CSV table of N, CA, C and O in Angstrom, one decimal:
chain,number,residue,atom,x,y,z
A,1,MET,N,4.9,-39.0,7.9
A,1,MET,CA,4.4,-39.7,6.8
A,1,MET,C,5.6,-40.5,6.1
A,1,MET,O,6.7,-39.9,5.9
A,2,VAL,N,5.4,-41.7,5.8
A,2,VAL,CA,6.4,-42.6,5.1
A,2,VAL,C,5.8,-43.0,3.8
A,2,VAL,O,4.7,-43.4,3.6
A,3,THR,N,6.6,-42.8,2.7
A,3,THR,CA,6.3,-43.3,1.4
A,3,THR,C,7.0,-44.5,1.0
A,3,THR,O,8.2,-44.7,1.2
A,4,VAL,N,6.2,-45.5,0.5
A,4,VAL,CA,6.8,-46.8,0.1
A,4,VAL,C,6.4,-47.0,-1.3
A,4,VAL,O,5.3,-47.0,-1.7
A,5,ILE,N,7.5,-47.3,-2.1
A,5,ILE,CA,7.3,-47.6,-3.6
A,5,ILE,C,7.7,-49.1,-3.7
A,5,ILE,O,8.8,-49.5,-3.4
A,6,HIS,N,6.7,-49.9,-4.2
A,6,HIS,CA,6.9,-51.3,-4.3
A,6,HIS,C,7.1,-51.6,-5.8
A,6,HIS,O,6.2,-51.3,-6.6
A,7,ASN,N,8.2,-52.2,-6.1
A,7,ASN,CA,8.6,-52.6,-7.5
A,7,ASN,C,8.5,-51.4,-8.5
A,7,ASN,O,8.3,-51.6,-9.7
A,8,GLY,N,8.7,-50.2,-8.0
A,8,GLY,CA,8.7,-49.0,-8.9
A,8,GLY,C,7.4,-48.5,-9.4
A,8,GLY,O,7.4,-47.5,-10.1
A,9,TYR,N,6.3,-49.0,-9.0
A,9,TYR,CA,5.0,-48.5,-9.5
A,9,TYR,C,3.9,-48.4,-8.5
A,9,TYR,O,3.0,-47.6,-8.6
A,10,ASP,N,3.9,-49.2,-7.5
A,10,ASP,CA,2.8,-49.2,-6.5
A,10,ASP,C,3.3,-48.4,-5.3
A,10,ASP,O,4.2,-48.7,-4.6
A,11,ILE,N,2.6,-47.2,-5.1
A,11,ILE,CA,3.0,-46.3,-4.1
A,11,ILE,C,2.0,-46.3,-2.9
A,11,ILE,O,0.8,-46.2,-3.1
A,12,LYS,N,2.5,-46.4,-1.7
A,12,LYS,CA,1.7,-46.4,-0.5
A,12,LYS,C,2.2,-45.3,0.4
A,12,LYS,O,3.4,-45.0,0.5
A,13,TYR,N,1.3,-44.6,1.1
A,13,TYR,CA,1.6,-43.6,2.1
A,13,TYR,C,1.2,-44.1,3.4
A,13,TYR,O,0.0,-44.4,3.7
A,14,LEU,N,2.1,-44.4,4.3
A,14,LEU,CA,1.9,-45.0,5.6
A,14,LEU,C,2.3,-44.0,6.7
A,14,LEU,O,3.1,-43.1,6.5
A,15,ARG,N,1.8,-44.3,7.9
A,15,ARG,CA,2.1,-43.4,9.0
A,15,ARG,C,3.4,-43.6,9.7
A,15,ARG,O,4.0,-42.6,10.2
A,16,ASN,N,3.9,-44.8,9.8
A,16,ASN,CA,5.2,-45.0,10.5
A,16,ASN,C,5.8,-46.3,10.0
A,16,ASN,O,5.3,-47.0,9.2
A,17,MET,N,7.0,-46.6,10.5
A,17,MET,CA,7.8,-47.8,10.1
A,17,MET,C,7.2,-49.1,10.5
A,17,MET,O,7.4,-50.1,9.8
A,18,ASP,N,6.4,-49.1,11.5
A,18,ASP,CA,5.6,-50.3,11.9
A,18,ASP,C,4.6,-50.7,10.8
A,18,ASP,O,4.5,-51.9,10.4
A,19,GLU,N,3.9,-49.7,10.3
A,19,GLU,CA,3.0,-50.0,9.2
A,19,GLU,C,3.8,-50.4,7.9
A,19,GLU,O,3.3,-51.2,7.1
A,20,VAL,N,4.9,-49.9,7.7
A,20,VAL,CA,5.8,-50.3,6.5
A,20,VAL,C,6.1,-51.7,6.7
A,20,VAL,O,6.0,-52.5,5.7
A,21,GLN,N,6.6,-52.1,7.8
A,21,GLN,CA,7.0,-53.5,8.0
A,21,GLN,C,5.8,-54.5,7.8
A,21,GLN,O,5.9,-55.5,7.2
A,22,SER,N,4.6,-54.1,8.3
A,22,SER,CA,3.4,-54.9,8.1
A,22,SER,C,3.0,-55.0,6.6
A,22,SER,O,2.6,-56.0,6.2
A,23,TYR,N,3.2,-53.9,5.9
A,23,TYR,CA,2.9,-53.9,4.5
A,23,TYR,C,3.8,-54.8,3.7
A,23,TYR,O,3.4,-55.6,2.9
A,24,ILE,N,5.1,-54.7,4.0
A,24,ILE,CA,6.1,-55.6,3.4
A,24,ILE,C,5.8,-57.1,3.7
A,24,ILE,O,5.8,-57.9,2.8
A,25,GLU,N,5.5,-57.4,4.9
A,25,GLU,CA,5.1,-58.7,5.3
A,25,GLU,C,3.9,-59.2,4.6
A,25,GLU,O,3.8,-60.4,4.1
A,26,SER,N,2.9,-58.3,4.3
A,26,SER,CA,1.7,-58.7,3.6
A,26,SER,C,2.0,-59.0,2.2
A,26,SER,O,1.3,-59.8,1.6
A,27,VAL,N,2.9,-58.3,1.6
A,27,VAL,CA,3.3,-58.6,0.2
A,27,VAL,C,4.0,-59.9,0.1
A,27,VAL,O,3.8,-60.7,-0.8
A,28,LEU,N,4.9,-60.2,1.1
A,28,LEU,CA,5.7,-61.4,1.0
A,28,LEU,C,5.0,-62.7,1.5
A,28,LEU,O,5.3,-63.8,1.0
A,29,GLU,N,4.0,-62.5,2.3
A,29,GLU,CA,3.3,-63.7,2.9
A,29,GLU,C,2.7,-64.7,1.9
A,29,GLU,O,2.9,-65.9,2.1
A,30,PRO,N,2.0,-64.2,0.9
A,30,PRO,CA,1.5,-65.2,-0.1
A,30,PRO,C,2.5,-66.1,-0.8
A,30,PRO,O,2.2,-67.1,-1.4
A,31,HIS,N,3.8,-65.6,-0.7
A,31,HIS,CA,4.9,-66.3,-1.5
A,31,HIS,C,5.9,-66.9,-0.5
A,31,HIS,O,7.0,-67.1,-1.0
A,32,LYS,N,5.6,-67.1,0.7
A,32,LYS,CA,6.5,-67.7,1.7
A,32,LYS,C,7.1,-69.0,1.2
A,32,LYS,O,8.2,-69.3,1.5
A,33,HIS,N,6.3,-69.8,0.5
A,33,HIS,CA,6.8,-71.1,0.0
A,33,HIS,C,7.9,-70.9,-1.0
A,33,HIS,O,8.6,-71.9,-1.3
A,34,LEU,N,8.1,-69.7,-1.5
A,34,LEU,CA,9.2,-69.4,-2.4
A,34,LEU,C,10.5,-68.9,-1.7
A,34,LEU,O,11.4,-68.5,-2.3
A,35,GLU,N,10.4,-68.9,-0.4
A,35,GLU,CA,11.5,-68.6,0.5
A,35,GLU,C,12.2,-67.2,0.2
A,35,GLU,O,13.3,-67.1,-0.2
A,36,PRO,N,11.4,-66.1,0.4
A,36,PRO,CA,12.0,-64.8,0.2
A,36,PRO,C,13.1,-64.5,1.2
A,36,PRO,O,13.1,-64.9,2.3
A,37,LYS,N,14.2,-64.0,0.6
A,37,LYS,CA,15.4,-63.7,1.4
A,37,LYS,C,15.8,-62.2,1.2
A,37,LYS,O,15.9,-61.8,0.0
A,38,LEU,N,16.0,-61.5,2.3
A,38,LEU,CA,16.5,-60.1,2.1
A,38,LEU,C,17.9,-60.1,1.6
A,38,LEU,O,18.8,-60.7,2.3
A,39,ILE,N,18.2,-59.6,0.5
A,39,ILE,CA,19.5,-59.6,-0.1
A,39,ILE,C,20.1,-58.2,-0.2
A,39,ILE,O,21.3,-58.1,-0.4
A,40,PHE,N,19.3,-57.2,0.1
A,40,PHE,CA,19.9,-55.8,0.1
A,40,PHE,C,19.1,-55.0,1.0
A,40,PHE,O,17.8,-55.0,1.0
A,41,ASP,N,19.7,-54.2,1.9
A,41,ASP,CA,19.0,-53.3,2.8
A,41,ASP,C,20.0,-52.2,3.1
A,41,ASP,O,21.0,-52.4,3.8
A,42,ARG,N,19.7,-51.0,2.6
A,42,ARG,CA,20.6,-49.9,2.7
A,42,ARG,C,19.8,-48.6,2.9
A,42,ARG,O,18.8,-48.4,2.2
A,43,THR,N,20.3,-47.8,3.8
A,43,THR,CA,19.7,-46.5,4.1
A,43,THR,C,20.6,-45.4,3.6
A,43,THR,O,21.8,-45.4,4.0
A,44,PHE,N,20.1,-44.5,2.8
A,44,PHE,CA,20.9,-43.3,2.4
A,44,PHE,C,20.5,-42.1,3.1
A,44,PHE,O,19.3,-41.8,3.3
A,45,LYS,N,21.4,-41.4,3.6
A,45,LYS,CA,21.2,-40.1,4.3
A,45,LYS,C,20.5,-39.1,3.4
A,45,LYS,O,20.8,-39.0,2.2
A,46,GLY,N,19.7,-38.3,4.0
A,46,GLY,CA,19.1,-37.2,3.3
A,46,GLY,C,20.1,-36.1,2.9
A,46,GLY,O,21.2,-36.0,3.6
A,47,ASN,N,19.8,-35.4,1.9
A,47,ASN,CA,20.7,-34.3,1.4
A,47,ASN,C,19.8,-33.2,0.8
A,47,ASN,O,18.6,-33.3,0.8
A,48,LYS,N,20.4,-32.2,0.2
A,48,LYS,CA,19.6,-31.1,-0.4
A,48,LYS,C,18.8,-31.6,-1.5
A,48,LYS,O,17.8,-30.9,-1.8
A,49,TYR,N,19.1,-32.7,-2.2
A,49,TYR,CA,18.3,-33.2,-3.3
A,49,TYR,C,17.1,-34.0,-2.9
A,49,TYR,O,16.2,-34.1,-3.6
A,50,THR,N,17.1,-34.5,-1.7
A,50,THR,CA,16.0,-35.2,-1.2
A,50,THR,C,15.2,-34.5,-0.1
A,50,THR,O,14.4,-35.0,0.6
A,51,ASP,N,15.5,-33.2,0.0
A,51,ASP,CA,14.9,-32.3,1.0
A,51,ASP,C,15.1,-32.9,2.4
A,51,ASP,O,14.2,-32.7,3.3
A,52,GLY,N,16.2,-33.5,2.7
A,52,GLY,CA,16.5,-34.0,4.0
A,52,GLY,C,15.9,-35.4,4.3
A,52,GLY,O,16.2,-36.0,5.4
A,53,SER,N,15.1,-35.9,3.4
A,53,SER,CA,14.5,-37.2,3.6
A,53,SER,C,15.5,-38.3,3.5
A,53,SER,O,16.4,-38.3,2.6
A,54,GLN,N,15.4,-39.4,4.3
A,54,GLN,CA,16.2,-40.5,4.1
A,54,GLN,C,15.5,-41.5,3.2
A,54,GLN,O,14.3,-41.6,3.2
A,55,ILE,N,16.3,-42.3,2.5
A,55,ILE,CA,15.8,-43.3,1.6
A,55,ILE,C,16.4,-44.7,2.0
A,55,ILE,O,17.6,-44.8,2.2
A,56,ARG,N,15.5,-45.6,2.1
A,56,ARG,CA,15.9,-47.0,2.5
A,56,ARG,C,15.4,-47.9,1.3
A,56,ARG,O,14.3,-47.9,0.9
A,57,ILE,N,16.3,-48.7,0.8
A,57,ILE,CA,16.0,-49.6,-0.2
A,57,ILE,C,16.2,-51.1,0.3
A,57,ILE,O,17.2,-51.4,0.9
A,58,MET,N,15.1,-51.8,0.2
A,58,MET,CA,15.1,-53.2,0.6
A,58,MET,C,14.7,-54.1,-0.6
A,58,MET,O,13.8,-53.8,-1.3
A,59,ARG,N,15.5,-55.1,-0.8
A,59,ARG,CA,15.3,-56.0,-1.9
A,59,ARG,C,15.2,-57.5,-1.4
A,59,ARG,O,16.1,-57.9,-0.7
A,60,TYR,N,14.2,-58.1,-1.7
A,60,TYR,CA,14.0,-59.5,-1.4
A,60,TYR,C,14.1,-60.4,-2.7
A,60,TYR,O,13.6,-60.0,-3.7
A,61,LYS,N,14.7,-61.5,-2.5
A,61,LYS,CA,14.8,-62.4,-3.7
A,61,LYS,C,14.2,-63.8,-3.3
A,61,LYS,O,14.5,-64.3,-2.3
A,62,TYR,N,13.4,-64.3,-4.3
A,62,TYR,CA,12.8,-65.6,-4.1
A,62,TYR,C,13.7,-66.7,-4.7
A,62,TYR,O,14.6,-66.4,-5.5
A,63,ARG,N,13.5,-67.9,-4.4
A,63,ARG,CA,14.3,-69.0,-5.0
A,63,ARG,C,14.1,-69.1,-6.5
A,63,ARG,O,14.9,-69.7,-7.2
A,64,THR,N,13.0,-68.5,-7.0
A,64,THR,CA,12.7,-68.5,-8.4
A,64,THR,C,13.5,-67.4,-9.1
A,64,THR,O,13.4,-67.2,-10.3
A,65,LEU,N,14.3,-66.6,-8.3
A,65,LEU,CA,15.1,-65.5,-8.8
A,65,LEU,C,14.2,-64.2,-9.0
A,65,LEU,O,14.8,-63.2,-9.4
A,66,TYR,N,12.9,-64.3,-8.8
A,66,TYR,CA,12.1,-63.0,-8.9
A,66,TYR,C,12.4,-62.2,-7.7
A,66,TYR,O,12.7,-62.7,-6.6
A,67,GLU,N,12.4,-60.9,-7.8
A,67,GLU,CA,12.7,-60.0,-6.7
A,67,GLU,C,11.6,-59.0,-6.4
A,67,GLU,O,10.9,-58.6,-7.3
A,68,GLU,N,11.5,-58.6,-5.2
A,68,GLU,CA,10.6,-57.6,-4.7
A,68,GLU,C,11.4,-56.4,-4.2
A,68,GLU,O,12.3,-56.6,-3.4
A,69,ASP,N,11.2,-55.3,-4.7
A,69,ASP,CA,11.9,-54.1,-4.3
A,69,ASP,C,11.0,-53.1,-3.5
A,69,ASP,O,9.9,-52.9,-4.0
A,70,PHE,N,11.5,-52.6,-2.4
A,70,PHE,CA,10.8,-51.6,-1.6
A,70,PHE,C,11.7,-50.4,-1.5
A,70,PHE,O,12.8,-50.5,-0.9
A,71,ILE,N,11.2,-49.2,-1.9
A,71,ILE,CA,11.9,-48.0,-1.7
A,71,ILE,C,11.1,-47.2,-0.7
A,71,ILE,O,10.0,-46.9,-0.9
A,72,ILE,N,11.8,-46.9,0.4
A,72,ILE,CA,11.1,-46.3,1.6
A,72,ILE,C,11.7,-44.9,1.8
A,72,ILE,O,12.9,-44.8,2.0
A,73,GLU,N,10.8,-43.9,1.7
A,73,GLU,CA,11.3,-42.5,2.0
A,73,GLU,C,10.7,-42.0,3.3
A,73,GLU,O,9.5,-42.1,3.5
A,74,PHE,N,11.6,-41.6,4.2
A,74,PHE,CA,11.1,-41.2,5.6
A,74,PHE,C,11.9,-40.0,6.1
A,74,PHE,O,12.9,-39.6,5.5
């Protein structure tokens, strides 16, 4: 099970990373004309505070300076 938090409030529970990628693409697709660009992509190793889960943070920025944040826990 993979948990995706979009912009801090929209939570999705997906089965695998392929579904996560499809979800992210579905969010960005309506705004392709604003040229979304991945500006941050980092994975943090799990530890005792995250029960061993890894956290990946992906941030996309549009040319309008609006950003989409995805926090992925797997």
